[in-house]
XYZ file of C-alpha atoms in Angstrom:
609
model
C -12.692 -13.183 11.474
C -11.740 -11.299 14.439
C -7.870 -11.661 14.072
C -7.094 -10.579 17.517
C -9.759 -12.671 19.085
C -8.675 -15.955 17.103
C -5.148 -15.230 18.049
C -5.796 -15.016 21.753
C -7.942 -18.168 21.487
C -4.958 -20.198 19.846
C -2.541 -18.702 22.318
C -4.679 -20.003 25.222
C -5.067 -23.493 23.748
C -1.563 -24.041 22.390
C -0.434 -23.787 26.073
C 0.222 -20.109 26.277
C 3.283 -17.901 25.478
C 5.706 -19.706 27.577
C 4.930 -23.042 25.572
C 6.289 -21.466 22.308
C 9.859 -21.780 21.362
C 9.040 -20.187 17.806
C 6.372 -19.620 15.419
C 6.506 -19.035 11.524
C 3.688 -19.272 9.002
C 3.284 -20.383 5.444
C 0.674 -19.580 2.828
C -2.131 -21.240 5.132
C -1.096 -22.287 8.598
C 0.856 -21.317 11.774
C 3.712 -23.403 12.387
C 4.787 -23.994 15.873
C 7.597 -25.323 17.820
C 6.477 -26.026 21.153
C 8.087 -26.995 24.404
C 5.740 -29.401 25.386
C 2.767 -30.592 23.009
C 0.754 -32.251 25.806
C -0.421 -28.731 27.027
C -2.127 -28.218 23.745
C -5.836 -28.408 23.856
C -6.436 -30.016 20.383
C -10.224 -30.720 20.798
C -10.735 -27.061 21.468
C -8.575 -25.872 18.521
C -10.484 -28.049 16.057
C -13.852 -27.159 17.261
C -13.412 -23.443 16.414
C -15.198 -22.255 13.393
C -12.188 -20.021 12.653
C -9.449 -22.937 12.515
C -9.657 -25.682 9.639
C -7.611 -28.131 11.486
C -4.835 -28.326 14.026
C -2.416 -31.312 14.353
C 1.132 -32.400 15.174
C 3.347 -33.169 12.276
C 6.956 -33.623 11.731
C 8.079 -31.984 15.103
C 5.834 -28.960 14.412
C 2.410 -28.246 15.563
C 0.346 -26.827 12.720
C -2.719 -24.598 13.013
C -4.453 -24.165 9.624
C -6.142 -20.983 9.243
C -6.308 -20.304 5.432
C -5.181 -17.510 3.390
C -6.087 -14.965 6.207
C -3.258 -16.611 8.466
C -0.662 -13.524 7.843
C -3.252 -11.381 9.841
C -3.690 -13.876 12.654
C 0.115 -14.360 12.715
C 0.792 -10.618 13.201
C -1.605 -10.226 16.012
C -0.186 -13.393 17.514
C 3.314 -11.750 17.562
C 2.411 -8.439 18.648
C 0.329 -9.767 21.776
C 3.194 -12.328 22.854
C 6.083 -10.074 21.734
C 7.762 -13.482 20.567
C 11.167 -12.490 19.098
C 13.430 -14.759 16.829
C 14.900 -14.683 13.557
C 12.052 -16.659 12.017
C 9.313 -14.909 13.628
C 9.859 -11.280 12.039
C 7.114 -9.700 10.053
C 7.512 -10.076 6.222
C 10.214 -7.745 4.952
C 9.520 -5.719 1.649
C 11.884 -4.364 -0.521
C 13.691 -1.211 0.187
C 11.706 0.904 -2.277
C 8.391 -0.928 -1.217
C 9.091 -0.091 2.274
C 9.808 3.478 1.677
C 6.795 4.226 0.074
C 4.701 2.514 2.679
C 6.438 4.387 5.295
C 5.513 7.707 3.285
C 2.000 6.634 2.985
C 1.376 5.647 6.451
C 2.943 8.997 7.841
C 0.762 11.108 5.471
C -2.245 9.108 5.153
C -3.732 9.950 8.560
C -3.325 13.760 7.726
C -5.047 13.635 4.383
C -8.438 14.749 5.922
C -7.098 17.697 7.792
C -5.004 18.741 4.651
C -8.192 18.258 2.249
C -10.444 20.230 4.746
C -7.834 23.154 5.250
C -7.227 23.344 1.427
C -10.919 23.692 0.765
C -11.415 26.142 3.316
C -8.364 27.992 1.929
C -9.597 27.967 -1.504
C -13.080 29.322 -0.288
C -11.350 32.077 1.614
C -9.491 33.263 -1.307
C -12.399 33.160 -3.371
C -14.628 35.285 -1.360
C -11.566 37.560 -0.911
C -11.285 38.098 -4.443
C -15.052 38.681 -4.787
C -14.623 41.503 -2.301
C -16.877 39.760 0.435
C -14.282 39.755 3.206
C -11.171 42.142 3.555
C -7.952 40.669 4.290
C -7.499 42.968 7.235
C -10.897 42.076 9.011
C -10.874 39.617 12.114
C -13.020 37.222 10.136
C -10.345 36.672 7.411
C -7.609 36.437 9.839
C -9.460 33.902 11.788
C -10.348 31.839 8.788
C -6.843 32.112 7.705
C -5.513 30.660 11.051
C -8.027 27.824 10.624
C -6.989 26.970 7.169
C -3.172 27.245 7.487
C -2.357 26.009 10.943
C -1.979 22.433 9.661
C 0.977 23.560 7.735
C 2.298 25.812 10.367
C 2.234 23.149 13.112
C 3.183 20.382 10.284
C 6.365 19.360 12.356
C 4.110 18.440 15.302
C 1.672 16.671 13.199
C 4.359 14.654 11.150
C 6.164 13.788 14.308
C 2.926 12.325 15.833
C 2.214 10.315 12.827
C 5.919 9.411 12.315
C 5.812 7.894 15.863
C 2.721 5.656 15.195
C 4.582 4.391 12.014
C 7.981 3.605 13.830
C 6.031 2.406 16.980
C 7.342 4.928 19.560
C 5.790 7.159 22.104
C 3.740 9.582 19.830
C 3.619 12.285 22.642
C 7.431 12.618 22.974
C 7.690 12.686 19.498
C 5.165 15.438 19.240
C 7.160 17.626 21.819
C 10.298 16.954 19.508
C 8.254 18.328 16.824
C 7.020 21.107 18.740
C 10.504 22.116 19.831
C 11.557 22.874 16.159
C 8.939 25.734 15.903
C 9.231 26.891 19.519
C 8.850 30.910 19.641
C 12.274 31.174 21.282
C 14.024 29.337 18.570
C 12.157 31.304 15.798
C 13.236 34.529 17.769
C 16.836 33.562 17.355
C 16.555 33.750 13.613
C 15.681 37.435 13.860
C 15.483 39.266 10.783
C 18.274 37.167 9.052
C 16.067 34.218 8.137
C 17.667 30.622 7.225
C 21.184 30.113 7.763
C 21.627 32.358 10.926
C 24.375 31.013 12.883
C 24.310 30.265 16.746
C 25.965 27.603 18.837
C 25.221 24.672 21.073
C 27.973 23.856 23.902
C 30.486 25.305 21.378
C 29.157 23.611 18.454
C 28.023 25.711 15.537
C 24.465 25.529 14.782
C 22.658 26.890 11.334
C 19.596 27.974 12.388
C 16.355 27.390 9.866
C 12.708 28.023 10.069
C 11.196 24.761 10.481
C 7.521 25.762 10.579
C 5.790 23.776 7.377
C 8.869 21.552 6.812
C 8.377 17.859 6.146
C 11.659 16.085 6.182
C 13.565 17.314 9.573
C 10.452 15.954 11.649
C 10.396 12.634 9.957
C 14.077 12.112 10.141
C 14.031 13.232 13.855
C 11.469 10.427 14.853
C 13.077 8.030 12.795
C 16.189 8.186 14.684
C 14.454 8.596 17.787
C 12.786 5.291 17.176
C 16.133 3.505 17.549
C 16.941 5.653 20.579
C 13.871 4.786 22.465
C 14.173 1.135 21.783
C 17.932 1.118 22.995
C 16.859 3.080 26.019
C 14.340 0.835 27.053
C 16.547 -2.173 26.588
C 19.210 -0.827 29.156
C 17.160 1.282 31.621
C 15.247 -0.193 34.532
C 11.651 -0.111 33.892
C 11.141 1.494 37.284
C 12.773 4.573 35.940
C 12.077 4.651 32.264
C 9.134 7.041 32.516
C 11.526 9.657 33.716
C 15.020 8.727 31.996
C 13.616 7.670 28.575
C 11.891 11.148 27.632
C 14.687 13.208 29.353
C 17.491 11.436 27.372
C 15.395 11.697 24.229
C 14.875 15.278 24.469
C 18.421 15.803 25.406
C 19.689 13.909 22.406
C 17.129 14.338 19.614
C 16.300 17.955 19.878
C 19.915 19.379 19.474
C 20.946 16.690 17.120
C 17.869 17.590 15.095
C 18.527 21.336 14.912
C 22.283 20.947 14.462
C 22.091 18.016 12.027
C 18.905 16.561 10.411
C 17.052 19.926 10.553
C 19.345 21.772 8.167
C 19.773 18.841 6.125
C 16.147 18.122 5.601
C 15.340 21.854 4.803
C 18.239 21.746 1.941
C 17.149 18.546 0.696
C 13.645 19.516 0.519
C 14.349 22.974 -0.999
C 16.548 21.323 -3.754
C 13.948 18.742 -4.654
C 11.113 21.285 -4.632
C 13.384 23.900 -6.821
C 14.281 21.110 -9.217
C 10.702 20.182 -9.870
C 9.680 23.960 -9.836
C 12.638 24.618 -12.299
C 11.533 22.081 -14.751
C 7.908 23.457 -14.394
C 9.044 27.149 -15.188
C 11.567 26.070 -17.897
C 8.881 24.112 -19.873
C 5.627 23.670 -18.383
C 4.006 21.942 -21.465
C 6.485 19.101 -21.243
C 6.228 19.014 -17.422
C 2.622 18.903 -17.722
C 2.609 16.295 -20.410
C 4.640 13.833 -18.507
C 3.110 14.259 -15.074
C -0.437 14.425 -16.211
C 0.466 11.229 -18.417
C 2.155 9.036 -15.698
C 0.392 10.295 -12.529
C -2.323 7.509 -12.558
C 0.862 5.057 -13.116
C 2.246 6.591 -9.982
C -1.087 5.973 -8.117
C -1.079 2.000 -9.269
C 2.394 1.469 -7.513
C 1.873 3.907 -4.914
C 4.735 6.332 -5.887
C 2.668 9.360 -5.512
C 3.561 9.469 -1.940
C 6.986 10.398 -2.691
C 5.834 13.541 -4.605
C 2.953 14.371 -2.307
C 5.666 16.058 0.509
C 6.914 18.147 -2.202
C 3.781 19.658 -3.316
C 2.770 20.305 0.411
C 6.226 21.952 1.111
C 5.755 24.130 -2.090
C 2.326 25.440 -0.721
C 3.636 25.906 2.792
C 6.549 27.845 1.666
C 5.672 29.488 -1.582
C 2.014 29.770 -1.100
C 1.207 27.953 -4.183
C 2.269 24.656 -6.233
C 2.211 23.861 -9.920
C 2.396 20.048 -9.584
C -1.272 19.729 -7.826
C -2.936 20.955 -10.887
C -1.304 18.319 -12.931
C -2.498 15.479 -10.756
C -5.776 16.654 -11.051
C -5.222 16.700 -14.743
C -4.768 12.955 -14.496
C -8.063 12.554 -12.190
C -10.000 13.935 -14.756
C -8.252 11.934 -17.552
C -9.401 8.806 -15.674
C -12.840 10.307 -14.936
C -13.351 10.849 -18.817
C -12.331 7.143 -19.497
C -14.616 5.932 -16.744
C -17.503 8.128 -18.358
C -16.757 6.486 -21.568
C -17.175 3.255 -19.938
C -20.433 4.273 -18.280
C -22.066 5.202 -21.579
C -20.677 2.499 -23.830
C -20.624 -0.565 -21.615
C -23.680 -2.836 -22.066
C -22.990 -4.753 -18.730
C -25.226 -3.521 -15.895
C -22.816 -4.266 -13.256
C -19.783 -2.381 -14.934
C -22.317 0.485 -15.576
C -23.217 0.880 -11.904
C -19.650 0.482 -10.661
C -18.442 3.021 -13.352
C -20.946 5.504 -12.031
C -19.841 5.147 -8.381
C -16.372 5.454 -9.263
C -17.140 8.709 -11.314
C -18.738 10.265 -8.305
C -15.864 9.049 -6.270
C -13.383 11.322 -8.484
C -15.968 14.434 -8.701
C -16.903 14.651 -4.930
C -13.713 13.236 -3.330
C -10.874 13.325 -5.924
C -10.566 9.540 -5.361
C -9.369 7.691 -8.249
C -8.533 4.201 -7.312
C -12.032 2.676 -7.736
C -11.787 3.813 -11.243
C -8.397 2.994 -11.816
C -8.531 -0.769 -10.337
C -12.212 -1.370 -10.888
C -12.631 -0.011 -14.419
C -9.600 1.149 -16.266
C -7.136 -1.696 -15.507
C -9.917 -4.303 -15.352
C -10.747 -3.359 -18.767
C -7.180 -2.271 -19.885
C -7.883 0.007 -22.875
C -9.770 2.578 -20.883
C -6.371 2.996 -18.831
C -4.724 3.868 -22.001
C -7.411 6.393 -22.782
C -7.078 7.712 -19.235
C -3.286 8.211 -19.692
C -3.772 10.017 -23.043
C -6.245 12.490 -21.456
C -4.160 13.353 -18.582
C -1.278 13.833 -20.742
C -2.918 16.226 -23.206
C -4.736 18.158 -20.813
C -1.953 18.243 -18.457
C 0.214 19.733 -21.049
C -2.150 22.528 -21.562
C -2.297 23.228 -17.501
C 1.256 23.025 -17.390
C 1.788 25.198 -20.371
C -0.453 27.964 -18.800
C 1.429 27.644 -15.504
C -1.809 27.010 -13.548
C -1.277 27.206 -9.722
C -2.937 25.567 -6.595
C -3.162 27.408 -3.395
C -3.874 24.265 -1.294
C -3.025 20.607 -1.107
C -6.156 18.923 -2.550
C -7.103 16.048 -4.514
C -8.287 17.183 -8.107
C -12.133 17.079 -7.920
C -15.112 19.439 -8.332
C -15.516 20.174 -4.694
C -11.889 21.305 -4.690
C -12.191 23.874 -7.222
C -11.951 26.911 -4.907
C -8.287 25.912 -4.118
C -7.350 26.924 -7.767
C -9.040 30.191 -7.820
C -6.687 32.713 -8.845
C -5.299 34.446 -12.022
C -4.952 30.953 -13.635
C -8.467 29.653 -12.641
C -9.927 29.716 -16.076
C -6.899 28.056 -17.614
C -7.571 25.236 -14.938
C -11.061 24.850 -15.959
C -10.255 24.619 -19.420
C -7.613 22.171 -18.940
C -9.880 19.829 -16.847
C -12.361 19.823 -19.831
C -9.659 19.001 -22.178
C -8.521 16.094 -19.784
C -12.035 14.769 -19.563
C -13.063 15.125 -23.010
C -9.850 13.444 -24.535
C -9.973 10.506 -21.967
C -13.641 9.821 -22.957
C -12.975 10.073 -26.615
C -10.041 8.127 -26.644
C -11.603 5.295 -24.658
C -14.615 5.397 -26.688
C -12.402 4.863 -29.862
C -10.057 2.438 -28.410
C -13.124 0.372 -27.139
C -12.977 -2.495 -24.539
C -14.266 -6.015 -23.985
C -17.529 -6.176 -21.573
C -17.443 -9.269 -19.322
C -18.738 -12.227 -21.536
C -21.859 -13.840 -20.527
C -22.746 -17.345 -20.804
C -25.341 -19.861 -19.634
C -24.782 -22.637 -17.373
C -27.376 -25.211 -16.664
C -30.979 -24.558 -16.189
C -30.383 -21.223 -18.460
C -29.200 -19.703 -15.324
C -27.141 -16.463 -16.559
C -23.851 -16.272 -14.941
C -20.947 -14.299 -15.823
C -17.717 -15.962 -17.192
C -14.998 -14.398 -14.900
C -11.793 -15.916 -15.972
C -9.877 -18.680 -17.668
C -7.138 -19.931 -15.321
C -4.027 -21.478 -17.124
C -1.597 -23.754 -15.471
C 1.104 -21.995 -13.329
C 3.689 -24.709 -14.131
C 4.485 -27.188 -16.814
C 4.063 -30.708 -15.793
C 1.322 -33.307 -15.221
C -2.168 -32.733 -13.914
C -3.469 -34.599 -10.944
C -6.519 -34.421 -8.739
C -6.041 -32.801 -5.295
C -6.599 -36.214 -3.769
C -3.220 -37.106 -5.172
C -1.473 -34.731 -2.391
C -0.361 -36.436 1.021
C -1.620 -33.555 2.857
C -5.226 -33.618 4.171
C -5.735 -30.088 4.182
C -5.378 -29.797 0.313
C -6.519 -33.317 -0.695
C -10.049 -32.910 1.243
C -10.447 -29.534 -0.060
C -10.200 -27.679 3.218
C -8.817 -24.657 1.668
C -10.841 -24.745 -1.286
C -11.520 -26.454 -4.663
C -8.753 -26.964 -7.330
C -6.353 -29.109 -8.960
C -2.595 -29.825 -8.575
C 0.480 -30.020 -10.954
C 3.432 -32.241 -10.580
C 6.227 -30.043 -12.038
C 8.597 -31.063 -14.900
C 10.610 -27.709 -14.642
C 11.186 -25.218 -11.882
C 9.080 -21.979 -13.381
C 6.210 -20.635 -12.029
C 3.783 -18.497 -14.311
C 1.098 -16.127 -13.364
C -2.122 -18.373 -14.244
C -4.474 -15.211 -14.798
C -4.198 -11.308 -14.803
C -4.659 -9.978 -11.246
C -2.889 -8.460 -8.155
C -0.134 -10.488 -6.299
C -1.806 -10.011 -2.938
C 0.459 -12.379 -1.257
C 4.230 -13.377 -1.676
C 5.802 -14.981 1.135
C 9.402 -14.184 2.067
C 10.092 -18.004 1.803
C 8.789 -17.546 -2.011
C 7.133 -20.798 -1.892
C 3.587 -19.812 -2.448
C 1.724 -16.976 -4.214
C -1.646 -15.540 -3.614
C -3.241 -13.821 -6.703
C -6.520 -11.933 -6.587
C -8.280 -11.557 -9.723
C -10.003 -8.131 -10.585
C -13.488 -10.004 -10.249
C -12.292 -10.972 -6.588
C -11.369 -14.629 -7.173
C -8.575 -15.528 -4.930
C -6.029 -18.032 -6.342
C -3.274 -19.742 -4.242
C -0.396 -21.396 -5.897
C 1.516 -23.665 -3.340
C 4.784 -24.836 -4.632
C 5.584 -28.412 -2.997
C 4.379 -29.392 0.349
C 6.217 -28.157 3.602
C 8.494 -26.331 1.421
C 8.309 -23.256 3.718
C 10.775 -25.145 5.937
C 13.313 -24.392 3.190
C 13.026 -20.586 4.190
C 13.445 -19.392 0.482
C 16.514 -21.748 -0.255
C 16.329 -22.963 -3.788
C 13.611 -20.443 -4.626
C 13.917 -17.136 -6.882
C 11.136 -14.465 -7.176
C 11.038 -12.004 -10.099
C 8.059 -10.170 -8.581
C 6.935 -8.054 -5.477
C 3.843 -8.369 -3.152
C 1.136 -5.857 -4.465
C 2.326 -5.788 -8.053
C 0.082 -6.177 -10.968
C 0.753 -9.454 -13.050
C -0.207 -10.682 -16.375
C -1.346 -14.199 -17.408
C 1.901 -16.073 -18.639
C 4.183 -13.846 -16.826
C 7.178 -15.649 -15.105
C 6.585 -15.161 -11.270
C 9.535 -17.388 -9.896
C 11.905 -20.098 -10.333
C 12.908 -23.057 -8.276
C 15.772 -25.765 -8.080
C 13.165 -28.631 -8.753
C 16.070 -31.414 -8.302
C 17.158 -29.808 -5.162
C 13.901 -29.612 -3.440
C 12.852 -33.241 -4.569
C 15.470 -34.534 -2.488
C 13.627 -34.032 0.678
C 10.259 -32.709 -0.381
C 7.569 -33.297 -2.593
C 7.289 -30.632 -5.223
C 3.549 -31.301 -6.203
C 1.825 -27.941 -6.534
C -1.717 -27.162 -5.513
C -3.495 -24.485 -7.442
C -6.692 -23.632 -5.464
C -9.643 -21.185 -5.461
C -9.550 -20.114 -1.753
C -13.033 -18.317 -1.843
C -14.226 -21.249 -4.279
C -17.449 -21.104 -2.209
C -18.435 -18.191 -4.394
C -17.414 -19.388 -7.643
C -18.017 -22.716 -9.693
C -14.993 -24.397 -11.085
C -15.163 -26.102 -14.686
C -11.914 -28.353 -14.686
C -10.777 -28.381 -18.288
C -7.614 -30.793 -17.625
C -8.268 -33.738 -15.017
C -5.101 -35.488 -16.141
C -2.118 -35.703 -18.391
C 0.458 -33.230 -19.541
C 0.052 -29.686 -19.535
C 1.955 -26.376 -20.271
C 1.454 -22.893 -18.843
C -0.125 -21.931 -21.863
C -3.062 -24.258 -21.616
C -6.379 -23.568 -19.708
C -6.524 -25.600 -16.591
C -9.964 -24.378 -15.302
C -12.571 -21.863 -15.703
C -14.312 -19.704 -13.054
C -17.866 -18.854 -13.024
C -19.270 -16.691 -10.582
C -22.335 -18.181 -8.666
């Protein structure tokens, strides 16, 4: 589905932007409040292959898309710029939002950082071998190529921050560039950070912002609010001149006076704290970081630490945390290797090999973490053990990295130095311990069963009921979208209590702000939709309480949410469909067609076709 194309198609046939009072979405459909429903071209909407059904009901015009509706909704909002309280994009928690912001700012720069890091490592290697002199033009040119990404970091971060905060990236780049302008650096003279000057009589503490991280991000974050404010109150005809003029007049001095020193001091404090811990007891630091880093990756927490490693390399010339992240990488590599040699499942063997190569050649662990270790459970424990034991050795030996890289075989040059041999030994320990621990712990391969005509299929999962209550067929629901199976095959539950449990292990890929519906993707790819009640999106979260966050890994039987069943029943049906939205790829074996059921009972089995 081309989300932009279908959103434009819907907008055209819904009567255009001016016909929309407001638009929201639930788990499967767009819900419009229109000025004039007679302007809707309903036949065109229903003839589209991308639209399941379009109709008017209860004062709303509903366009049913399926589980991809959030992406269509986002395109619709972006293209129409509809602004009202219920048309805001889904808001994540403060912590989740922070990590998502850090990730989106640094992710575009990772290829440049990785390339520069490998080049820096190779340059250090050939210099130590005596092949290139530090005084030669060749060395200086290649040093510029490998280190410029760090020197000009404020400009690059300002640009990617502007993309994240949706402001003019070129004005942002100029703000970042102003922090490392030669005249500003010359003011520092030979006194370094802490040199005093003034701005219209205001004392200014000068800092060297080259290679810094926090000042540029803070500056553009504040600038994003200023730009929106200026564009709201300045005539459009003069915005092209006035907005950048005022932005530079305000943000650059404000950054140099306030954000810059604050960011530098905070960054130095965090880096020095972690470095102090590493220096005071490298063994314990290595044990902890090497052991928990893969857990950080699962929850995206590594993005909070990456800037510290980058800052250490750019200011100190080396870092001791990067080697510990490599320890975690080789711990998961060892666990994946054990699965490769022990598994009897050809599909798992093939995937394990590709995941292992991804670690070795790119330092990318996500395929191994999500597709092997977490899916089979025990290999993840083996990986943590390997990373912890090898990490303790690497930390204890004080191994250094001279570039910010992902730990793999192709990035070995970044670690060339006095501790290179200890680094190699540490990686061997991580890989070996991870492999041995996983082999001893063991794991369960996907169970194979025969279904009809002796056709060999893989039993993917048993789905338990998400709610205690009475089982009913989908046809029991008074909503054609569900009862006719337009969103997929499944069954429904009439709840007798207001608690929702995870029906299987997987990732909570969809959690609506109204908390009335959950989308869970199993490790095998099956997508389960649990939709609490019918039209309960209209409650806007009232009477619902969630205990989980979008993106979180959930376990079968885990309590996901609670709802006030009595309050909701006053105006809405609480019957809850449980649907496999990509059921065309799976065969469903219904275990309970009717009668009472608890959340511990199997509702149906999923068998991959």
